[in-house]
mmCIF file of C-alpha atoms and ligand atoms in Angstrom:
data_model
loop_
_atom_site.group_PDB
_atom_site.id
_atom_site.type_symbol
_atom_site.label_atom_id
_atom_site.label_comp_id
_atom_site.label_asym_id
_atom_site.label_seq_id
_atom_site.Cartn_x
_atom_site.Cartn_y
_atom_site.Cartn_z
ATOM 1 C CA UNK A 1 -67.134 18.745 62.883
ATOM 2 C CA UNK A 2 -64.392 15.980 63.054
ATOM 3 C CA UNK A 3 -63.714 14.671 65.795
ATOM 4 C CA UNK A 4 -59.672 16.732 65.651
ATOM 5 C CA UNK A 5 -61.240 20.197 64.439
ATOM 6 C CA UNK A 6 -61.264 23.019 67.819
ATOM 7 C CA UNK A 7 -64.694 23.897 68.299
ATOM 8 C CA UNK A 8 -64.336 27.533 68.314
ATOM 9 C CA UNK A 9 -67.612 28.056 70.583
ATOM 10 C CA UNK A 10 -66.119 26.590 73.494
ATOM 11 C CA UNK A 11 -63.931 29.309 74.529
ATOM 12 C CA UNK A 12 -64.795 30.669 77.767
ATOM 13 C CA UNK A 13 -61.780 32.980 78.326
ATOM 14 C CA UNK A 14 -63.572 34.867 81.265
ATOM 15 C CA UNK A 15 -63.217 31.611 83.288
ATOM 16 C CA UNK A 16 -59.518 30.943 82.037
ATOM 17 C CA UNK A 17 -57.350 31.690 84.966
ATOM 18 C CA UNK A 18 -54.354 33.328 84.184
ATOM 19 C CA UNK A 19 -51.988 31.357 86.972
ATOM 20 C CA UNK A 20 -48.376 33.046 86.851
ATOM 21 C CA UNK A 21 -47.163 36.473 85.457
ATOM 22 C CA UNK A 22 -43.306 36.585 84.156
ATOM 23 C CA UNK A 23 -41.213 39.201 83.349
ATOM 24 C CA UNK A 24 -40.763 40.003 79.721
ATOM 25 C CA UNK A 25 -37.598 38.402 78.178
ATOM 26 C CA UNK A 26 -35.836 38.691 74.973
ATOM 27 C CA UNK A 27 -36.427 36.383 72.084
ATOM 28 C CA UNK A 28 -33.418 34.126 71.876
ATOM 29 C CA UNK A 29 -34.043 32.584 68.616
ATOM 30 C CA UNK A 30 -34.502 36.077 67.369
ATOM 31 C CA UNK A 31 -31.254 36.837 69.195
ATOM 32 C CA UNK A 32 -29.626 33.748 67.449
ATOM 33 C CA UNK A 33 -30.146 35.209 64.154
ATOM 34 C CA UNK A 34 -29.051 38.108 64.565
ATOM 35 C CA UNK A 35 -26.077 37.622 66.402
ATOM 36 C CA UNK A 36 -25.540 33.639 66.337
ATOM 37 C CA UNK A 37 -22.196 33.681 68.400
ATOM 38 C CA UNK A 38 -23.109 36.096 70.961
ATOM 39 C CA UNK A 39 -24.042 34.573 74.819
ATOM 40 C CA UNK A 40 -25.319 37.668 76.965
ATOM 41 C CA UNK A 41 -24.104 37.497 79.986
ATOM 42 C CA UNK A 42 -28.005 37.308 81.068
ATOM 43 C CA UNK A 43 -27.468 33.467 79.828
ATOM 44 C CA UNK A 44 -24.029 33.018 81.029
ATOM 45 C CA UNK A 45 -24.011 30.305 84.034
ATOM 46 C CA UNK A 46 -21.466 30.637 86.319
ATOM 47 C CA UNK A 47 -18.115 28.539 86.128
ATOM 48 C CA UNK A 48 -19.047 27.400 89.806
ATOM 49 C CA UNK A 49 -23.010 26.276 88.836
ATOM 50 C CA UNK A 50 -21.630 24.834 85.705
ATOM 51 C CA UNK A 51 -18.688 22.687 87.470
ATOM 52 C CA UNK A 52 -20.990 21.510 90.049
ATOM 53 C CA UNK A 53 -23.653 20.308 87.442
ATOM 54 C CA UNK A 54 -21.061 18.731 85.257
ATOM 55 C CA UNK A 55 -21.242 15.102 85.901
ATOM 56 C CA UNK A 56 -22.063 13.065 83.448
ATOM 57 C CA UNK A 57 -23.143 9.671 83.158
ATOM 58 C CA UNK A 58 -23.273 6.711 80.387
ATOM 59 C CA UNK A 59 -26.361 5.125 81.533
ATOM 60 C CA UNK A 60 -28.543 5.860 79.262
ATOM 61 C CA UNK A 61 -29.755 3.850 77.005
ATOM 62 C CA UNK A 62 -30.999 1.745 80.467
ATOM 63 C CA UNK A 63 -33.666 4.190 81.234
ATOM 64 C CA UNK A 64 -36.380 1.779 81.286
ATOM 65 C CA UNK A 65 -39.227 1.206 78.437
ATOM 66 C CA UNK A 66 -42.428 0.607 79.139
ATOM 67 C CA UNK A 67 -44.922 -1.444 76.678
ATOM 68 C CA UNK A 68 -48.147 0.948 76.562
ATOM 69 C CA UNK A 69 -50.391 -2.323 75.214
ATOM 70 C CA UNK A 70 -49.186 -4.468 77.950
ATOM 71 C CA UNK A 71 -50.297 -1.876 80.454
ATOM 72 C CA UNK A 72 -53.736 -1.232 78.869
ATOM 73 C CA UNK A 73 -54.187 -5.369 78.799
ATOM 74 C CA UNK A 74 -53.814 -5.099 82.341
ATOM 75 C CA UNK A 75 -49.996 -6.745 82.462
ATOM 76 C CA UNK A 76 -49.288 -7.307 85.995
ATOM 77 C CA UNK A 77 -45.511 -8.140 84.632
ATOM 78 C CA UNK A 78 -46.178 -4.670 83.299
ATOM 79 C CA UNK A 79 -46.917 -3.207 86.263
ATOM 80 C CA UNK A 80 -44.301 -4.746 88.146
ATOM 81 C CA UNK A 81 -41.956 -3.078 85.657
ATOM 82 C CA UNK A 82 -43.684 0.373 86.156
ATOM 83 C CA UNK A 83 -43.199 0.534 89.590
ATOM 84 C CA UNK A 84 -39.549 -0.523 89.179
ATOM 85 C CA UNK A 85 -38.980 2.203 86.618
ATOM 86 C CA UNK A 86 -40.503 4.796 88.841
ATOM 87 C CA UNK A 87 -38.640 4.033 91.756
ATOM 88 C CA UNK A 88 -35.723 3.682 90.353
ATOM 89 C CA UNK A 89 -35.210 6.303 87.773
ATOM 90 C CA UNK A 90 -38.816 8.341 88.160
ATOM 91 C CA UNK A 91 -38.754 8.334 83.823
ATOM 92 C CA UNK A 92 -39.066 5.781 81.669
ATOM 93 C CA UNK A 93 -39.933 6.022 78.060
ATOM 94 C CA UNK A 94 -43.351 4.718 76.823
ATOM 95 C CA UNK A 95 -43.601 2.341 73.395
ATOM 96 C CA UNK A 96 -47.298 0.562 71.851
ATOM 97 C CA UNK A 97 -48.790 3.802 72.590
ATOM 98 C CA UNK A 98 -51.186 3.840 69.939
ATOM 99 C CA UNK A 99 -50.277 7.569 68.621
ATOM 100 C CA UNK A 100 -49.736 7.180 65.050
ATOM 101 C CA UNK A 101 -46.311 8.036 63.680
ATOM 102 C CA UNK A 102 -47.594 10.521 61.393
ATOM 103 C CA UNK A 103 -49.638 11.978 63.724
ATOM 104 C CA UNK A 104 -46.416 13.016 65.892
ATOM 105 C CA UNK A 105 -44.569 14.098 62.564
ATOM 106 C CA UNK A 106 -47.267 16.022 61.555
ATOM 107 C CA UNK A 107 -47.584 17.881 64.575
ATOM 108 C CA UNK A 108 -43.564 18.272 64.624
ATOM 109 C CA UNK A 109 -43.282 19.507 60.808
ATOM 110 C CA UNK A 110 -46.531 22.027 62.033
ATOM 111 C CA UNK A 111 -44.556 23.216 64.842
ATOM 112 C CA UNK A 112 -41.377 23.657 62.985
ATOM 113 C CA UNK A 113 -43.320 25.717 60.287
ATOM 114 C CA UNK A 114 -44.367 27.727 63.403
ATOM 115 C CA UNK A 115 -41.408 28.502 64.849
ATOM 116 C CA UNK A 116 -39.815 29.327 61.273
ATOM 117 C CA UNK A 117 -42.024 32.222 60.859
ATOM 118 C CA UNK A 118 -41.098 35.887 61.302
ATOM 119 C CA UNK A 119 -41.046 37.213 64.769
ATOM 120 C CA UNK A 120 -44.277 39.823 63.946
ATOM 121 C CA UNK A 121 -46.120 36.734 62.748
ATOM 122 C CA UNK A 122 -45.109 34.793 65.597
ATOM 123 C CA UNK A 123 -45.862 37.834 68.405
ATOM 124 C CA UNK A 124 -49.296 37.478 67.301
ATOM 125 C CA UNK A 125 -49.911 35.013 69.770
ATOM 126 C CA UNK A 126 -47.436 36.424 72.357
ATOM 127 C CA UNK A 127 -48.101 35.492 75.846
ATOM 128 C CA UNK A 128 -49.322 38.392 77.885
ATOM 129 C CA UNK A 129 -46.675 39.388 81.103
ATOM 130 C CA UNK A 130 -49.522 38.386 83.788
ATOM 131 C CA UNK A 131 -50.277 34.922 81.898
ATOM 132 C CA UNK A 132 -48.708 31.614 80.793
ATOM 133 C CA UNK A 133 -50.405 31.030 77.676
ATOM 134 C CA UNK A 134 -49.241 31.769 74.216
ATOM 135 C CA UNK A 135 -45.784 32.470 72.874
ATOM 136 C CA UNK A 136 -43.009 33.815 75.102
ATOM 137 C CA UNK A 137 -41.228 32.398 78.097
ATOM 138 C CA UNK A 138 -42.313 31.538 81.814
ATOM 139 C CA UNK A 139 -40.516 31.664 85.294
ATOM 140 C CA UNK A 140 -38.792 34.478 85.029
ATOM 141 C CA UNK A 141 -39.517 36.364 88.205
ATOM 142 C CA UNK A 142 -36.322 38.858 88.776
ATOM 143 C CA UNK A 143 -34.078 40.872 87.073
ATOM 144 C CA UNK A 144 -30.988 39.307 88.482
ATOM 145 C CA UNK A 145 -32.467 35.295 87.473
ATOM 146 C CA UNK A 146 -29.941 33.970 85.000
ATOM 147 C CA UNK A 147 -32.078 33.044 81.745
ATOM 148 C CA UNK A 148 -33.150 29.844 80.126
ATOM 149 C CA UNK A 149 -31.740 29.210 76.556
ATOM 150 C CA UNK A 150 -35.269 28.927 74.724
ATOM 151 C CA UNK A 151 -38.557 30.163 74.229
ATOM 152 C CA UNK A 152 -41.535 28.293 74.518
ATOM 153 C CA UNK A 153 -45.687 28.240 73.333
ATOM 154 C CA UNK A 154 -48.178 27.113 76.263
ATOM 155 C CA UNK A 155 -51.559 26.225 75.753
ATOM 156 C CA UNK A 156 -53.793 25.535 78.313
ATOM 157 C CA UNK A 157 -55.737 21.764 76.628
ATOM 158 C CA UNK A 158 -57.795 20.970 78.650
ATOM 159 C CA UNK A 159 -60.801 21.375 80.069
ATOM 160 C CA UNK A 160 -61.875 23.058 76.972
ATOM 161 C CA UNK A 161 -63.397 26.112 79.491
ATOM 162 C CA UNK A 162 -59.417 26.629 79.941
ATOM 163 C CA UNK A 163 -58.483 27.324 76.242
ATOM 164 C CA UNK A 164 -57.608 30.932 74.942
ATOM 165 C CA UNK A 165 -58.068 30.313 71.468
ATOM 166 C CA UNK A 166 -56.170 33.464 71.089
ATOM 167 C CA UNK A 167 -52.828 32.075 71.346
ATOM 168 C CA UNK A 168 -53.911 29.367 69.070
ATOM 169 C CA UNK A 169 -52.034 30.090 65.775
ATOM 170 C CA UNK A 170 -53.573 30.440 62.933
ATOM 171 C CA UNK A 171 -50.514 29.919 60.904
ATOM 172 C CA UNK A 172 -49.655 27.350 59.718
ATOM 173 C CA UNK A 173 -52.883 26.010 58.541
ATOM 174 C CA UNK A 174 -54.015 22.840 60.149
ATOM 175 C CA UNK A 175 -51.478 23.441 63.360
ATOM 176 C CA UNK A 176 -55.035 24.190 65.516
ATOM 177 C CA UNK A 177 -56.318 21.404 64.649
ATOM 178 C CA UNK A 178 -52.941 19.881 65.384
ATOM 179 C CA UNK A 179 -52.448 21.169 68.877
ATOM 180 C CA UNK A 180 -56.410 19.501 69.626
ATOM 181 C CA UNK A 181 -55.748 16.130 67.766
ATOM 182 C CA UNK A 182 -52.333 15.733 68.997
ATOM 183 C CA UNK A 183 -53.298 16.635 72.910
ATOM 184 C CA UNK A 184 -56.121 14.702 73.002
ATOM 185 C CA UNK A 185 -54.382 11.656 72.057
ATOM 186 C CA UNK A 186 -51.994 12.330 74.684
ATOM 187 C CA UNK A 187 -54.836 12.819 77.031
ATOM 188 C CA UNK A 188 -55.577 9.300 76.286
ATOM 189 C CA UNK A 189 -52.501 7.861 77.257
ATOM 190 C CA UNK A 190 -51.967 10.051 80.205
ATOM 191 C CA UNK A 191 -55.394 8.708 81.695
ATOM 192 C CA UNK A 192 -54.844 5.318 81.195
ATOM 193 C CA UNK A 193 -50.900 5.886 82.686
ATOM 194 C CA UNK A 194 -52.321 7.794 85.504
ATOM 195 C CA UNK A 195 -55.104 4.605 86.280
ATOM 196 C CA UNK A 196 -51.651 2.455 86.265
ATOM 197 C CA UNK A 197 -50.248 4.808 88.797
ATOM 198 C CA UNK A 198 -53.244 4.489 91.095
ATOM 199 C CA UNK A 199 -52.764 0.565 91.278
ATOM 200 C CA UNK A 200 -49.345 0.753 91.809
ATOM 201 C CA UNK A 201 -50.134 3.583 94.887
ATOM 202 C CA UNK A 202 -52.420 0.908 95.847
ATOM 203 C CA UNK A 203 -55.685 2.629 95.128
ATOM 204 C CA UNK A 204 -58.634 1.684 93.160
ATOM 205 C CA UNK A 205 -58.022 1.983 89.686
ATOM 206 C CA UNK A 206 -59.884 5.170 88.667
ATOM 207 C CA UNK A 207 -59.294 6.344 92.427
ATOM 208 C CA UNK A 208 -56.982 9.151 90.970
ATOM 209 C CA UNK A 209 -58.053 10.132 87.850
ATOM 210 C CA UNK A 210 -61.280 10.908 90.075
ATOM 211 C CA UNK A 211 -59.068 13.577 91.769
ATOM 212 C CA UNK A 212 -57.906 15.381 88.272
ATOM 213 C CA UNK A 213 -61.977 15.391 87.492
ATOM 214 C CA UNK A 214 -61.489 16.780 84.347
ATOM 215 C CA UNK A 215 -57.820 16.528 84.246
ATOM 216 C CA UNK A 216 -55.882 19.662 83.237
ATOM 217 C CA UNK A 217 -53.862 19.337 80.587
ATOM 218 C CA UNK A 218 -51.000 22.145 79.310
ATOM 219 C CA UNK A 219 -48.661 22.138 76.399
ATOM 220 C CA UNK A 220 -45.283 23.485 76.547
ATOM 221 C CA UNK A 221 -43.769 23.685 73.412
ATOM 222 C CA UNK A 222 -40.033 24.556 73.686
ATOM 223 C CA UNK A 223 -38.086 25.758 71.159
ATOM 224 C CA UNK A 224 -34.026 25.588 71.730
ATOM 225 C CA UNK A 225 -32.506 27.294 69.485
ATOM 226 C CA UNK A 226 -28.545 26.474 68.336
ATOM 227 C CA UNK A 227 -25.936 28.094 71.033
ATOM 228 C CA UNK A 228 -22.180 29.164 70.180
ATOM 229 C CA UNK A 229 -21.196 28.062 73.703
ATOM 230 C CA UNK A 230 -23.591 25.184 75.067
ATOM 231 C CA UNK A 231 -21.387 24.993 77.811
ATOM 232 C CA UNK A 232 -22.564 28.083 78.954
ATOM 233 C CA UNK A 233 -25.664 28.249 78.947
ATOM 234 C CA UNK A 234 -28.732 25.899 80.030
ATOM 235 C CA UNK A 235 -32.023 25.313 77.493
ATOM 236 C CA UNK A 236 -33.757 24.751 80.550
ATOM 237 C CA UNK A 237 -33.114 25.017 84.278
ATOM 238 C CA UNK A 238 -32.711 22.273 86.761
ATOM 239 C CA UNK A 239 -36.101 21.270 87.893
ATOM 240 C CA UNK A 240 -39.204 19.140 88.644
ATOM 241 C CA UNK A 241 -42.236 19.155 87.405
ATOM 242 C CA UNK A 242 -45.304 20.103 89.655
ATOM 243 C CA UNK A 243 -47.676 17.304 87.532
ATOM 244 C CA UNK A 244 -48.860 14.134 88.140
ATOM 245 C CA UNK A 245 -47.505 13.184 84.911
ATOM 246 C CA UNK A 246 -45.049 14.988 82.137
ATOM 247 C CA UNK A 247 -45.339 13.361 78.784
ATOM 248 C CA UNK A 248 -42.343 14.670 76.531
ATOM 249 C CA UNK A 249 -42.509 14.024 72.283
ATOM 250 C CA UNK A 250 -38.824 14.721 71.513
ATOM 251 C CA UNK A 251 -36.818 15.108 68.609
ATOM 252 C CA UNK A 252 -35.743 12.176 67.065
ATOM 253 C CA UNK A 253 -32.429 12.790 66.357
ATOM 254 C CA UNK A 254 -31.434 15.687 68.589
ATOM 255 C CA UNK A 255 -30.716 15.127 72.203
ATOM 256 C CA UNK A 256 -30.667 17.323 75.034
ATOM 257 C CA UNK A 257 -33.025 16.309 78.105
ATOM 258 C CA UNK A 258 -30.996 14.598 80.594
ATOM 259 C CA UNK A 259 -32.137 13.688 84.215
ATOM 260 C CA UNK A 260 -30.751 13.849 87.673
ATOM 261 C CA UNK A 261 -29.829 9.847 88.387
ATOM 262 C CA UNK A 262 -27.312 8.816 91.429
ATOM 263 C CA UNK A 263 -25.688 12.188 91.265
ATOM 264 C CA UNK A 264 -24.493 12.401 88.085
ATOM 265 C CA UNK A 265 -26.660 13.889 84.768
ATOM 266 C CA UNK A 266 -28.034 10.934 81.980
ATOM 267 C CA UNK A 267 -28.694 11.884 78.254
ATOM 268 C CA UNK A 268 -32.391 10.761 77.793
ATOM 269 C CA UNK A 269 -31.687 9.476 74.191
ATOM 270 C CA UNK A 270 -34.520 9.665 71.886
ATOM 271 C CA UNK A 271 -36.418 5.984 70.898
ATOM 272 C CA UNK A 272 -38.163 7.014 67.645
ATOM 273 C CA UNK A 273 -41.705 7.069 68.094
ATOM 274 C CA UNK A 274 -41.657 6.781 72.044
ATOM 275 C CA UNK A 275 -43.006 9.011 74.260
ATOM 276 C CA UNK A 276 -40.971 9.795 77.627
ATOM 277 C CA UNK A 277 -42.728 9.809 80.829
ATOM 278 C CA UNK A 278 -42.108 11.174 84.201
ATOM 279 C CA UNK A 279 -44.158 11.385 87.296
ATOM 280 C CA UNK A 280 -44.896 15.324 89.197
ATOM 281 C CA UNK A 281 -44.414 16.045 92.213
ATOM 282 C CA UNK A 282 -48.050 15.092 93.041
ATOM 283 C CA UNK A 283 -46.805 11.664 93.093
ATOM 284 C CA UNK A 284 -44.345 12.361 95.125
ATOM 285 C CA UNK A 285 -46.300 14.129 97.288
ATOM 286 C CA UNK A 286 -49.203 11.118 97.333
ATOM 287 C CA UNK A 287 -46.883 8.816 97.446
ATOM 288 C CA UNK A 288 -44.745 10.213 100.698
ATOM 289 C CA UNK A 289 -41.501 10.193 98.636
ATOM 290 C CA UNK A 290 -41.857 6.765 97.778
ATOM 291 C CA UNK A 291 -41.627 7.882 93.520
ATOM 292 C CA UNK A 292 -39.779 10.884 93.504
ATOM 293 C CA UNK A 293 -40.284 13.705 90.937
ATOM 294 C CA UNK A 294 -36.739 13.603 89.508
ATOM 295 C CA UNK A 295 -34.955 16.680 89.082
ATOM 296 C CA UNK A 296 -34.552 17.352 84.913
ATOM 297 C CA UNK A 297 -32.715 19.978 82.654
ATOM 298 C CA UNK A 298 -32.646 20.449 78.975
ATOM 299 C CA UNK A 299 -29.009 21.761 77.450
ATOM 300 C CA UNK A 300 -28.861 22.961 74.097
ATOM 301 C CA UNK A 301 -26.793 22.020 71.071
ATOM 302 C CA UNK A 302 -23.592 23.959 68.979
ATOM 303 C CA UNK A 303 -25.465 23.556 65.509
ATOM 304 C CA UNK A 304 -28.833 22.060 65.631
ATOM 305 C CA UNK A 305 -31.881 23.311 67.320
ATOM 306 C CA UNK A 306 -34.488 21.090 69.301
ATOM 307 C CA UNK A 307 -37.748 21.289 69.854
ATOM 308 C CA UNK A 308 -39.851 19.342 72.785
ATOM 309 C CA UNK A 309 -43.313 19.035 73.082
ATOM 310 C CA UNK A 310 -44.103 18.485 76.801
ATOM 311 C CA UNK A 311 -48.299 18.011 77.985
ATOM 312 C CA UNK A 312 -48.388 18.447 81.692
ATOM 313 C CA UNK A 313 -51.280 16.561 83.021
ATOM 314 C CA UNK A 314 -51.944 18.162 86.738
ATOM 315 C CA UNK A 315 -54.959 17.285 90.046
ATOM 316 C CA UNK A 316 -58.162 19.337 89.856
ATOM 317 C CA UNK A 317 -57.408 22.459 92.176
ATOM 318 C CA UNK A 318 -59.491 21.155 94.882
ATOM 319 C CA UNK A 319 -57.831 17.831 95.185
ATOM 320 C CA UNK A 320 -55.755 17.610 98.907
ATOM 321 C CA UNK A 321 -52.390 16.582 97.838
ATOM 322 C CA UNK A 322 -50.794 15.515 101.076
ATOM 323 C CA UNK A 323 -49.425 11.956 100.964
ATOM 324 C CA UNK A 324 -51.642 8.936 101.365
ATOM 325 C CA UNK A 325 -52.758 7.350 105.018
ATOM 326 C CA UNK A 326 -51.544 3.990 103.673
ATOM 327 C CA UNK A 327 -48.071 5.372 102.360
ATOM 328 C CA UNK A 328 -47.286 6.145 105.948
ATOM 329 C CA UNK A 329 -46.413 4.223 108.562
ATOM 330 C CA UNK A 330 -43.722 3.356 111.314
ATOM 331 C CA UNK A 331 -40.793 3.457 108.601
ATOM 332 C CA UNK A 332 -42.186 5.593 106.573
ATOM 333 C CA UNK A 333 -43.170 8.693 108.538
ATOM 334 C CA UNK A 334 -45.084 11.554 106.587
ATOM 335 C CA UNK A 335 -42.723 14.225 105.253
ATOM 336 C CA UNK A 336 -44.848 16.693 103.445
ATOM 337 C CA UNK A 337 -48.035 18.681 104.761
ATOM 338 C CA UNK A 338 -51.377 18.578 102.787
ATOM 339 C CA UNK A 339 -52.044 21.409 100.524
ATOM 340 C CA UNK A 340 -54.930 22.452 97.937
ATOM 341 C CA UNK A 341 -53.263 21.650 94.198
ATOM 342 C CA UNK A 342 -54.445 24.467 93.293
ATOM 343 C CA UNK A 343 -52.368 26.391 95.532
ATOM 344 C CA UNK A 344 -49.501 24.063 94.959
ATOM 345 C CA UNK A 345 -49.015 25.038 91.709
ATOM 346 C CA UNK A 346 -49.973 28.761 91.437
ATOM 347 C CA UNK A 347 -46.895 28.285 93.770
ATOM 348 C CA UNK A 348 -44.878 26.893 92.002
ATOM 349 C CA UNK A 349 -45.863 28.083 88.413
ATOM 350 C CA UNK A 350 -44.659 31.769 90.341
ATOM 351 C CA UNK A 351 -41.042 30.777 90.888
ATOM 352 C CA UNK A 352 -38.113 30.024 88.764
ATOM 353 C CA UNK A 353 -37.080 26.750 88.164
ATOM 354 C CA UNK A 354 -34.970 25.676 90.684
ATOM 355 C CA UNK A 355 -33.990 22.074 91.115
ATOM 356 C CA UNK A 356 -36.180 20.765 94.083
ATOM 357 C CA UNK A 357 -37.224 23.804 95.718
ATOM 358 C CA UNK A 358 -40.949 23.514 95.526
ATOM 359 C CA UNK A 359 -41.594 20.199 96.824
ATOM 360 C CA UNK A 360 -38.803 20.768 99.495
ATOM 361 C CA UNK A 361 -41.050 23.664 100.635
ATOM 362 C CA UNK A 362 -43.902 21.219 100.621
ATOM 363 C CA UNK A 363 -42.069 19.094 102.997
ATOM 364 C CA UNK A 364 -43.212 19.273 106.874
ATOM 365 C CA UNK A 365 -40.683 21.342 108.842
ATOM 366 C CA UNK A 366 -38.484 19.399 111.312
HETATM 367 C C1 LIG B 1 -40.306 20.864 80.655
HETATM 368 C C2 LIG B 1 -39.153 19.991 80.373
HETATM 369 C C3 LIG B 1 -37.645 19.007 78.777
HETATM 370 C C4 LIG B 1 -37.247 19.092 77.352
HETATM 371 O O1 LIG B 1 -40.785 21.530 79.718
HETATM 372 O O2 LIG B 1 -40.740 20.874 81.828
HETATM 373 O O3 LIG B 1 -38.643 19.384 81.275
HETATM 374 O O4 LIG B 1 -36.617 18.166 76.869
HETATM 375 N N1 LIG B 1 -38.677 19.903 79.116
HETATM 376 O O5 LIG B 1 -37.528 20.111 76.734
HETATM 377 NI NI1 LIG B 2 -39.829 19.466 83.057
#
């Protein structure tokens, strides 16, 4: 077997947990073509949400980059910049990665071919309502919840125990081995980001990868199809993400992540070939609010669709988050309590996205 082929035999599914359920949601790409300039008021944001999230900025092209090699060689210019990018801005975008470009446009075309299929073909894989893998939507927990403009294919990476090889698709041919070759590149980078992180929390380096022993590692694919009214509507909600790490493979030339920066929303415009990163709320968390998890939306475009790959990489479900003894002190006094991961994030993962709600609910109560 090559080394980017699944092994079929290591599918466990008994031990897969199943982590969130969601209530069932329409297909909006489906929706799209059927009906491309109708918004259901099930999408429709409210004039007030939409005037109070309306700021934008112009900032963006200074959202920082980050030289991957220089990192790896043990840069402590590097390192320096890191921690200036993450306390700053809490993203930066990652270049000298070592992820070849036709690797990532390989895995884009295969996901495209995906997504281009016909709904019966695609519902093969679709995500049962008491799970978060496969194809379908997530963090949708009421009737009332105004929706998310998209629809999205989870796989749980890693450990390999995790997988439901299920909601792998068989179509097109090669994406399996895609979705394994692709993610464990990305694994790659994420360990060697998340040793970076542990110097700059002043820790020994592998001091917290040891506390994602083996790390677990999602995919989120989401798919954003073209909306009559992007004003309207948002691709995805305000929010953080629970991770240690987020790393995001965007379209090259469509835009439509933008983060929350001094109050006002920047455009995270896409740097061919780099990957953008952005620390969880277990950092924050670790870190006592010292790098924040920075509050994130996607919007969605008038004629073009976009598609984002995003690999979560999250603590082993046994590791205390609770911030650091050495990240408190006199100045800094702690904010949030201690808490299993695991528990954070069945939390979280069973609540819509909602700006900052989860790690405010972390926080120790005055
Ligand atoms: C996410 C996310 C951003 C994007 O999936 O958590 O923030 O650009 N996605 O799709
Ligand atoms: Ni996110």
């Amino acid at each position: 077997m090559s080394p980017s082929q699944v092994d079929e035999s290591v599918t466990m599914t008994e031990e897969a947990p199943t982590f969130a359920p969601c209530l069932p949601v329409p297909n909006v790409q489906e929706m799209v073509r059927k009906n491309p300039l109708q918004v259901p008021k099930r999408y429709e944001r409210s004039e007030e949400e939409m005037e109070k999230e309306n700021y934008k900025s112009h900032l963006s092209s200074e959202i920082p980059i980050i030289d991957f090699s220089l990192l790896s060689d043990g840069s402590k210019e590097e390192l320096l910049k890191l921690d200036t990018a993450l306390k700053e801005w809490g993203f930066f975008q990652v270049v000298n990665h070592g992820i070849k470009t036709e690797l990532m446009q390989r895995m884009k075309e295969l996901t495209a071919e995906f997504f281009g299929l016909p709904v019966e073909e695609k519902n093969k894989y679709a995500m049962p309502p008491d799970d978060i893998q496969g194809y379908g939507h997530t963090s949708v927990v009421s009737d009332e919840q105004i929706l998310d403009w998209c629809d999205q294919l989870i796989f749980l990476v890693y450990p390999t125990k995790f997988r439901k090889l299920q909601f792998w698709p068989e179509t097109p041919e090669g994406f399996k081995d895609m979705i394994e070759a692709y993610s464990s590149e990305i694994k790659r980078v994420g360990e060697e980001l998340i040793s970076s992180l542990s110097v700059i929390l002043g820790l020994q380096k592998d001091e917290l990868l040891g506390l994602h022993n083996e790390v677990l590692q999602g995919l989120r694919v989401n798919y954003y199809p073209p909306c009559s009214t992007p004003e309207q509507v948002w691709g995805l909600s305000p929010h953080s993400d629970a991770s240690t790490i987020s790393v995001v493979m965007q379209d090259d030339d469509v835009s439509g992540l933008e983060i929350r920066y001094k109050g006002s929303w920047v455009p995270v415009t896409p740097v061919p070939d780099a990957l953008v990163i952005n620390v969880g709320d277990a950092i924050e968390i670790w870190s006592n609010g010292r790098y924040k998890s920075i509050e994130h939306r996607a919007l969605t475009n008038q004629n073009k669709k976009r598609t984002s790959h995003v690999s979560f990489l999250f603590p082993r479900d046994d590791a205390d988050i609770g911030p650091f003894d050495h990240m408190i002190d006199a100045e800094n006094p702690r904010l949030y309590q201690t808490l299993k991961y695991g528990d954070y994030l069945r939390h979280t993962l069973n609540r819509k996205l909602e700006g900052k709600t989860q790690t405010d609910a972390a926080k120790i109560k005055e």
